Amino acid sequence: MIILVMAGLVMFFCYRQADAVYREEKAKLYLPKTERVRAMAETEKEWIRTRQGSDGRLYMNGGGTTNPYFACLAAQGLLSGHVSEADLKAAGHYIDWHCQKFVEWKGEVPDFSVEDNVESTEKPDSVDAYVAVFLSLLCRKAEITGSISEAESGALSQGMRKLDELTAGGLTSVREGDSRFYLMDNIEVLACYRDIQSLGEKLDGFDESAKEAGNRAEETETAIRDKIWNPEAFRYEVGMQDEGKAIEAAKLDRFYPDGVVQVYGTVYGKYLTGRHDAEKLYERFCDTFSWETMGVDGVSFYWSELAMAAVELGDLERAEIYLDTYEKCMEDGRKYPLHVGTAGWMAKTCARMEEIYGERMKSSLLQDIGSSIVKRGKQWSAMMTAG
């Protein structure tokens, strides 16, 4: 008995020593990575703040155009990760401007352009998407501050009503009178419903809104699986039309929209047909497109949200390659097609990467061994099922 106890103590001591060395080595690996993504996030946020007008609006880049969809993504970036007073102030200033326009335009805020002190407007590309990212922004600010203003609460309610007006069969159309129901828009709508549902658990007085948002989220998820997911072809369609006809994603070697829609749910952490399917769709996407090096013919936009999809699936290697590529692109200055929405996604992605690096540094040797065994077991099970 004494021998067994002594052997156990020796093994425990050896494990503690091995674990200490293991953690030290992980710190050497992940601390520089953490510092890098934190610095990159701050750089993106600083640049976004320089794009803000005196009235709070956020300009796309150096010109006088404000696209509320991309501006909301930029403000979400300001409120990601480590949020400074300057970040919160800039995001709050933008939200005030958007709330005013939201009321003025009855939930359909247009794009704005200012040239020679003359402002013109152009109707939003997709009303449902514009509304959804704004509502998610309101939720994020309320989550950080622990409160929501009367104007913000009113805008949230108005936005919920607008989305309800656009909904048919669980999906939202791009605008009233339009028969197109796009997957990417509906994923953003689904995300905002989940954000509102989550907010109800953190703020008093939002129980009814949270319950309604949760119910709508379930309906949206079901509708996407039933109407837009094509199990026979193992793909998501781009969307559907009012009569139920699919807007097909028949050319999966076409980057946008056919390719991107396959992984867009993962960008928001929504695995609508299960994580295993999401991983297979992502692998196929990566086999088809060198998105991490921006080596896609005919594609000018940066698509930084794809790095978030990589991060959500644990593919930090590709995400890090994308960061390298992004930094190289910045060497010539922040020229269009770089815009505030791109910078917002970069800030959010870097914040998420920092979280994961932190989690990896905290885990023990035994925990990592256990996680590796579970992961391999799931892969083996999936292979047996597929076979």
mmCIF file of N, CA and C in Angstrom, residues 138-198:
data_model
loop_
_atom_site.group_PDB
_atom_site.id
_atom_site.type_symbol
_atom_site.label_atom_id
_atom_site.label_comp_id
_atom_site.label_asym_id
_atom_site.label_seq_id
_atom_site.Cartn_x
_atom_site.Cartn_y
_atom_site.Cartn_z
ATOM 1 N N LEU A 138 -27.254 47.571 -31.027
ATOM 2 C CA LEU A 138 -27.934 48.078 -29.835
ATOM 3 C C LEU A 138 -27.789 47.103 -28.667
ATOM 4 N N CYS A 139 -27.920 45.824 -28.969
ATOM 5 C CA CYS A 139 -27.798 44.805 -27.919
ATOM 6 C C CYS A 139 -26.394 44.789 -27.334
ATOM 7 N N ARG A 140 -25.399 44.912 -28.188
ATOM 8 C CA ARG A 140 -24.018 44.884 -27.710
ATOM 9 C C ARG A 140 -23.726 46.066 -26.800
ATOM 10 N N LYS A 141 -24.180 47.249 -27.164
ATOM 11 C CA LYS A 141 -23.948 48.417 -26.320
ATOM 12 C C LYS A 141 -24.656 48.250 -24.975
ATOM 13 N N ALA A 142 -25.900 47.760 -25.009
ATOM 14 C CA ALA A 142 -26.648 47.546 -23.764
ATOM 15 C C ALA A 142 -25.970 46.503 -22.881
ATOM 16 N N GLU A 143 -25.379 45.510 -23.507
ATOM 17 C CA GLU A 143 -24.669 44.469 -22.757
ATOM 18 C C GLU A 143 -23.462 45.054 -22.032
ATOM 19 N N ILE A 144 -22.761 45.973 -22.684
ATOM 20 C CA ILE A 144 -21.563 46.571 -22.095
ATOM 21 C C ILE A 144 -21.923 47.552 -20.982
ATOM 22 N N THR A 145 -22.909 48.410 -21.258
ATOM 23 C CA THR A 145 -23.252 49.469 -20.306
ATOM 24 C C THR A 145 -24.218 49.008 -19.221
ATOM 25 N N GLY A 146 -24.936 47.911 -19.468
ATOM 26 C CA GLY A 146 -25.917 47.439 -18.497
ATOM 27 C C GLY A 146 -27.209 48.229 -18.516
ATOM 28 N N SER A 147 -27.405 49.036 -19.545
ATOM 29 C CA SER A 147 -28.625 49.842 -19.650
ATOM 30 C C SER A 147 -28.905 50.145 -21.115
ATOM 31 N N ILE A 148 -30.112 50.652 -21.357
ATOM 32 C CA ILE A 148 -30.491 51.023 -22.719
ATOM 33 C C ILE A 148 -31.352 52.277 -22.642
ATOM 34 N N SER A 149 -31.073 53.245 -23.485
ATOM 35 C CA SER A 149 -31.802 54.513 -23.437
ATOM 36 C C SER A 149 -33.201 54.341 -24.019
ATOM 37 N N GLU A 150 -34.018 55.340 -23.785
ATOM 38 C CA GLU A 150 -35.385 55.306 -24.320
ATOM 39 C C GLU A 150 -35.376 55.285 -25.844
ATOM 40 N N ALA A 151 -34.475 56.082 -26.441
ATOM 41 C CA ALA A 151 -34.388 56.123 -27.902
ATOM 42 C C ALA A 151 -33.925 54.777 -28.453
ATOM 43 N N GLU A 152 -32.955 54.149 -27.778
ATOM 44 C CA GLU A 152 -32.441 52.856 -28.230
ATOM 45 C C GLU A 152 -33.488 51.763 -28.072
ATOM 46 N N SER A 153 -34.215 51.798 -26.960
ATOM 47 C CA SER A 153 -35.278 50.820 -26.729
ATOM 48 C C SER A 153 -36.383 50.967 -27.766
ATOM 49 N N GLY A 154 -36.702 52.219 -28.089
ATOM 50 C CA GLY A 154 -37.721 52.477 -29.104
ATOM 51 C C GLY A 154 -37.286 51.985 -30.472
ATOM 52 N N ALA A 155 -36.011 52.197 -30.795
ATOM 53 C CA ALA A 155 -35.489 51.734 -32.076
ATOM 54 C C ALA A 155 -35.496 50.213 -32.145
ATOM 55 N N LEU A 156 -35.183 49.576 -31.033
ATOM 56 C CA LEU A 156 -35.189 48.115 -31.004
ATOM 57 C C LEU A 156 -36.589 47.569 -31.260
ATOM 58 N N SER A 157 -37.579 48.179 -30.623
ATOM 59 C CA SER A 157 -38.969 47.745 -30.834
ATOM 60 C C SER A 157 -39.413 48.010 -32.262
ATOM 61 N N GLN A 158 -39.030 49.185 -32.787
ATOM 62 C CA GLN A 158 -39.393 49.528 -34.160
ATOM 63 C C GLN A 158 -38.729 48.566 -35.143
ATOM 64 N N GLY A 159 -37.495 48.193 -34.853
ATOM 65 C CA GLY A 159 -36.793 47.259 -35.713
ATOM 66 C C GLY A 159 -37.436 45.879 -35.712
ATOM 67 N N MET A 160 -37.876 45.437 -34.550
ATOM 68 C CA MET A 160 -38.569 44.146 -34.462
ATOM 69 C C MET A 160 -39.851 44.178 -35.302
ATOM 70 N N ARG A 161 -40.568 45.304 -35.247
ATOM 71 C CA ARG A 161 -41.800 45.424 -36.042
ATOM 72 C C ARG A 161 -41.477 45.417 -37.535
ATOM 73 N N LYS A 162 -40.410 46.099 -37.908
ATOM 74 C CA LYS A 162 -40.027 46.147 -39.324
ATOM 75 C C LYS A 162 -39.677 44.749 -39.830
ATOM 76 N N LEU A 163 -38.930 44.001 -39.059
ATOM 77 C CA LEU A 163 -38.578 42.642 -39.467
ATOM 78 C C LEU A 163 -39.821 41.762 -39.564
ATOM 79 N N ASP A 164 -40.768 41.986 -38.668
ATOM 80 C CA ASP A 164 -42.015 41.222 -38.713
ATOM 81 C C ASP A 164 -42.776 41.517 -39.997
ATOM 82 N N GLU A 165 -42.755 42.785 -40.427
ATOM 83 C CA GLU A 165 -43.429 43.173 -41.670
ATOM 84 C C GLU A 165 -42.803 42.492 -42.881
ATOM 85 N N LEU A 166 -41.507 42.190 -42.784
ATOM 86 C CA LEU A 166 -40.785 41.607 -43.914
ATOM 87 C C LEU A 166 -40.809 40.079 -43.896
ATOM 88 N N THR A 167 -41.388 39.494 -42.853
ATOM 89 C CA THR A 167 -41.319 38.044 -42.661
ATOM 90 C C THR A 167 -42.488 37.310 -43.303
ATOM 91 N N ALA A 168 -42.154 36.232 -43.978
ATOM 92 C CA ALA A 168 -43.163 35.330 -44.545
ATOM 93 C C ALA A 168 -42.606 33.914 -44.450
ATOM 94 N N GLY A 169 -43.329 33.049 -43.784
ATOM 95 C CA GLY A 169 -42.878 31.669 -43.660
ATOM 96 C C GLY A 169 -41.587 31.504 -42.897
ATOM 97 N N GLY A 170 -41.333 32.398 -41.955
ATOM 98 C CA GLY A 170 -40.139 32.299 -41.129
ATOM 99 C C GLY A 170 -38.916 32.993 -41.675
ATOM 100 N N LEU A 171 -38.987 33.518 -42.907
ATOM 101 C CA LEU A 171 -37.847 34.191 -43.522
ATOM 102 C C LEU A 171 -38.183 35.642 -43.822
ATOM 103 N N THR A 172 -37.171 36.504 -43.788
ATOM 104 C CA THR A 172 -37.379 37.917 -44.124
ATOM 105 C C THR A 172 -36.955 38.171 -45.565
ATOM 106 N N SER A 173 -37.728 39.016 -46.237
ATOM 107 C CA SER A 173 -37.376 39.426 -47.601
ATOM 108 C C SER A 173 -36.534 40.694 -47.539
ATOM 109 N N VAL A 174 -35.922 41.046 -48.645
ATOM 110 C CA VAL A 174 -35.003 42.184 -48.654
ATOM 111 C C VAL A 174 -35.719 43.509 -48.387
ATOM 112 N N ARG A 175 -36.970 43.601 -48.801
ATOM 113 C CA ARG A 175 -37.773 44.798 -48.525
ATOM 114 C C ARG A 175 -39.230 44.476 -48.842
ATOM 115 N N GLU A 176 -40.132 45.355 -48.433
ATOM 116 C CA GLU A 176 -41.556 45.136 -48.691
ATOM 117 C C GLU A 176 -41.810 45.102 -50.199
ATOM 118 N N GLY A 177 -42.634 44.148 -50.620
ATOM 119 C CA GLY A 177 -42.972 44.020 -52.027
ATOM 120 C C GLY A 177 -41.943 43.263 -52.837
ATOM 121 N N ASP A 178 -40.862 42.800 -52.199
ATOM 122 C CA ASP A 178 -39.820 42.053 -52.889
ATOM 123 C C ASP A 178 -39.957 40.581 -52.520
ATOM 124 N N SER A 179 -39.868 39.711 -53.498
ATOM 125 C CA SER A 179 -40.097 38.286 -53.270
ATOM 126 C C SER A 179 -38.821 37.499 -53.014
ATOM 127 N N ARG A 180 -37.692 38.173 -52.812
ATOM 128 C CA ARG A 180 -36.426 37.474 -52.592
ATOM 129 C C ARG A 180 -36.114 37.356 -51.103
ATOM 130 N N PHE A 181 -35.742 36.150 -50.701
ATOM 131 C CA PHE A 181 -35.396 35.855 -49.313
ATOM 132 C C PHE A 181 -33.974 35.283 -49.314
ATOM 133 N N TYR A 182 -33.000 36.110 -48.947
ATOM 134 C CA TYR A 182 -31.601 35.690 -49.041
ATOM 135 C C TYR A 182 -31.107 35.056 -47.746
ATOM 136 N N LEU A 183 -30.301 34.004 -47.905
ATOM 137 C CA LEU A 183 -29.767 33.303 -46.736
ATOM 138 C C LEU A 183 -28.899 34.209 -45.877
ATOM 139 N N MET A 184 -27.970 34.940 -46.478
ATOM 140 C CA MET A 184 -27.044 35.755 -45.696
ATOM 141 C C MET A 184 -27.786 36.787 -44.862
ATOM 142 N N ASP A 185 -28.808 37.414 -45.446
ATOM 143 C CA ASP A 185 -29.623 38.367 -44.692
ATOM 144 C C ASP A 185 -30.301 37.681 -43.519
ATOM 145 N N ASN A 186 -30.835 36.500 -43.760
ATOM 146 C CA ASN A 186 -31.584 35.808 -42.719
ATOM 147 C C ASN A 186 -30.686 35.276 -41.613
ATOM 148 N N ILE A 187 -29.443 34.996 -41.919
ATOM 149 C CA ILE A 187 -28.498 34.630 -40.863
ATOM 150 C C ILE A 187 -28.242 35.829 -39.960
ATOM 151 N N GLU A 188 -28.133 37.012 -40.555
ATOM 152 C CA GLU A 188 -27.953 38.228 -39.745
ATOM 153 C C GLU A 188 -29.206 38.519 -38.920
ATOM 154 N N VAL A 189 -30.373 38.252 -39.487
ATOM 155 C CA VAL A 189 -31.624 38.414 -38.736
ATOM 156 C C VAL A 189 -31.669 37.409 -37.583
ATOM 157 N N LEU A 190 -31.304 36.171 -37.868
ATOM 158 C CA LEU A 190 -31.257 35.148 -36.823
ATOM 159 C C LEU A 190 -30.311 35.568 -35.701
ATOM 160 N N ALA A 191 -29.153 36.086 -36.063
ATOM 161 C CA ALA A 191 -28.172 36.514 -35.062
ATOM 162 C C ALA A 191 -28.731 37.629 -34.188
ATOM 163 N N CYS A 192 -29.445 38.577 -34.793
ATOM 164 C CA CYS A 192 -29.989 39.679 -33.991
ATOM 165 C C CYS A 192 -31.082 39.184 -33.060
ATOM 166 N N TYR A 193 -31.890 38.209 -33.504
ATOM 167 C CA TYR A 193 -32.906 37.638 -32.622
ATOM 168 C C TYR A 193 -32.251 36.974 -31.418
ATOM 169 N N ARG A 194 -31.187 36.230 -31.648
ATOM 170 C CA ARG A 194 -30.484 35.593 -30.533
ATOM 171 C C ARG A 194 -29.855 36.630 -29.607
ATOM 172 N N ASP A 195 -29.373 37.733 -30.175
ATOM 173 C CA ASP A 195 -28.802 38.801 -29.352
ATOM 174 C C ASP A 195 -29.872 39.426 -28.455
ATOM 175 N N ILE A 196 -31.056 39.650 -29.011
ATOM 176 C CA ILE A 196 -32.157 40.228 -28.228
ATOM 177 C C ILE A 196 -32.598 39.235 -27.156
ATOM 178 N N GLN A 197 -32.657 37.971 -27.521
ATOM 179 C CA GLN A 197 -33.020 36.939 -26.552
ATOM 180 C C GLN A 197 -32.022 36.917 -25.397
ATOM 181 N N SER A 198 -30.748 37.012 -25.711
ATOM 182 C CA SER A 198 -29.708 37.018 -24.687
ATOM 183 C C SER A 198 -29.782 38.270 -23.824
#
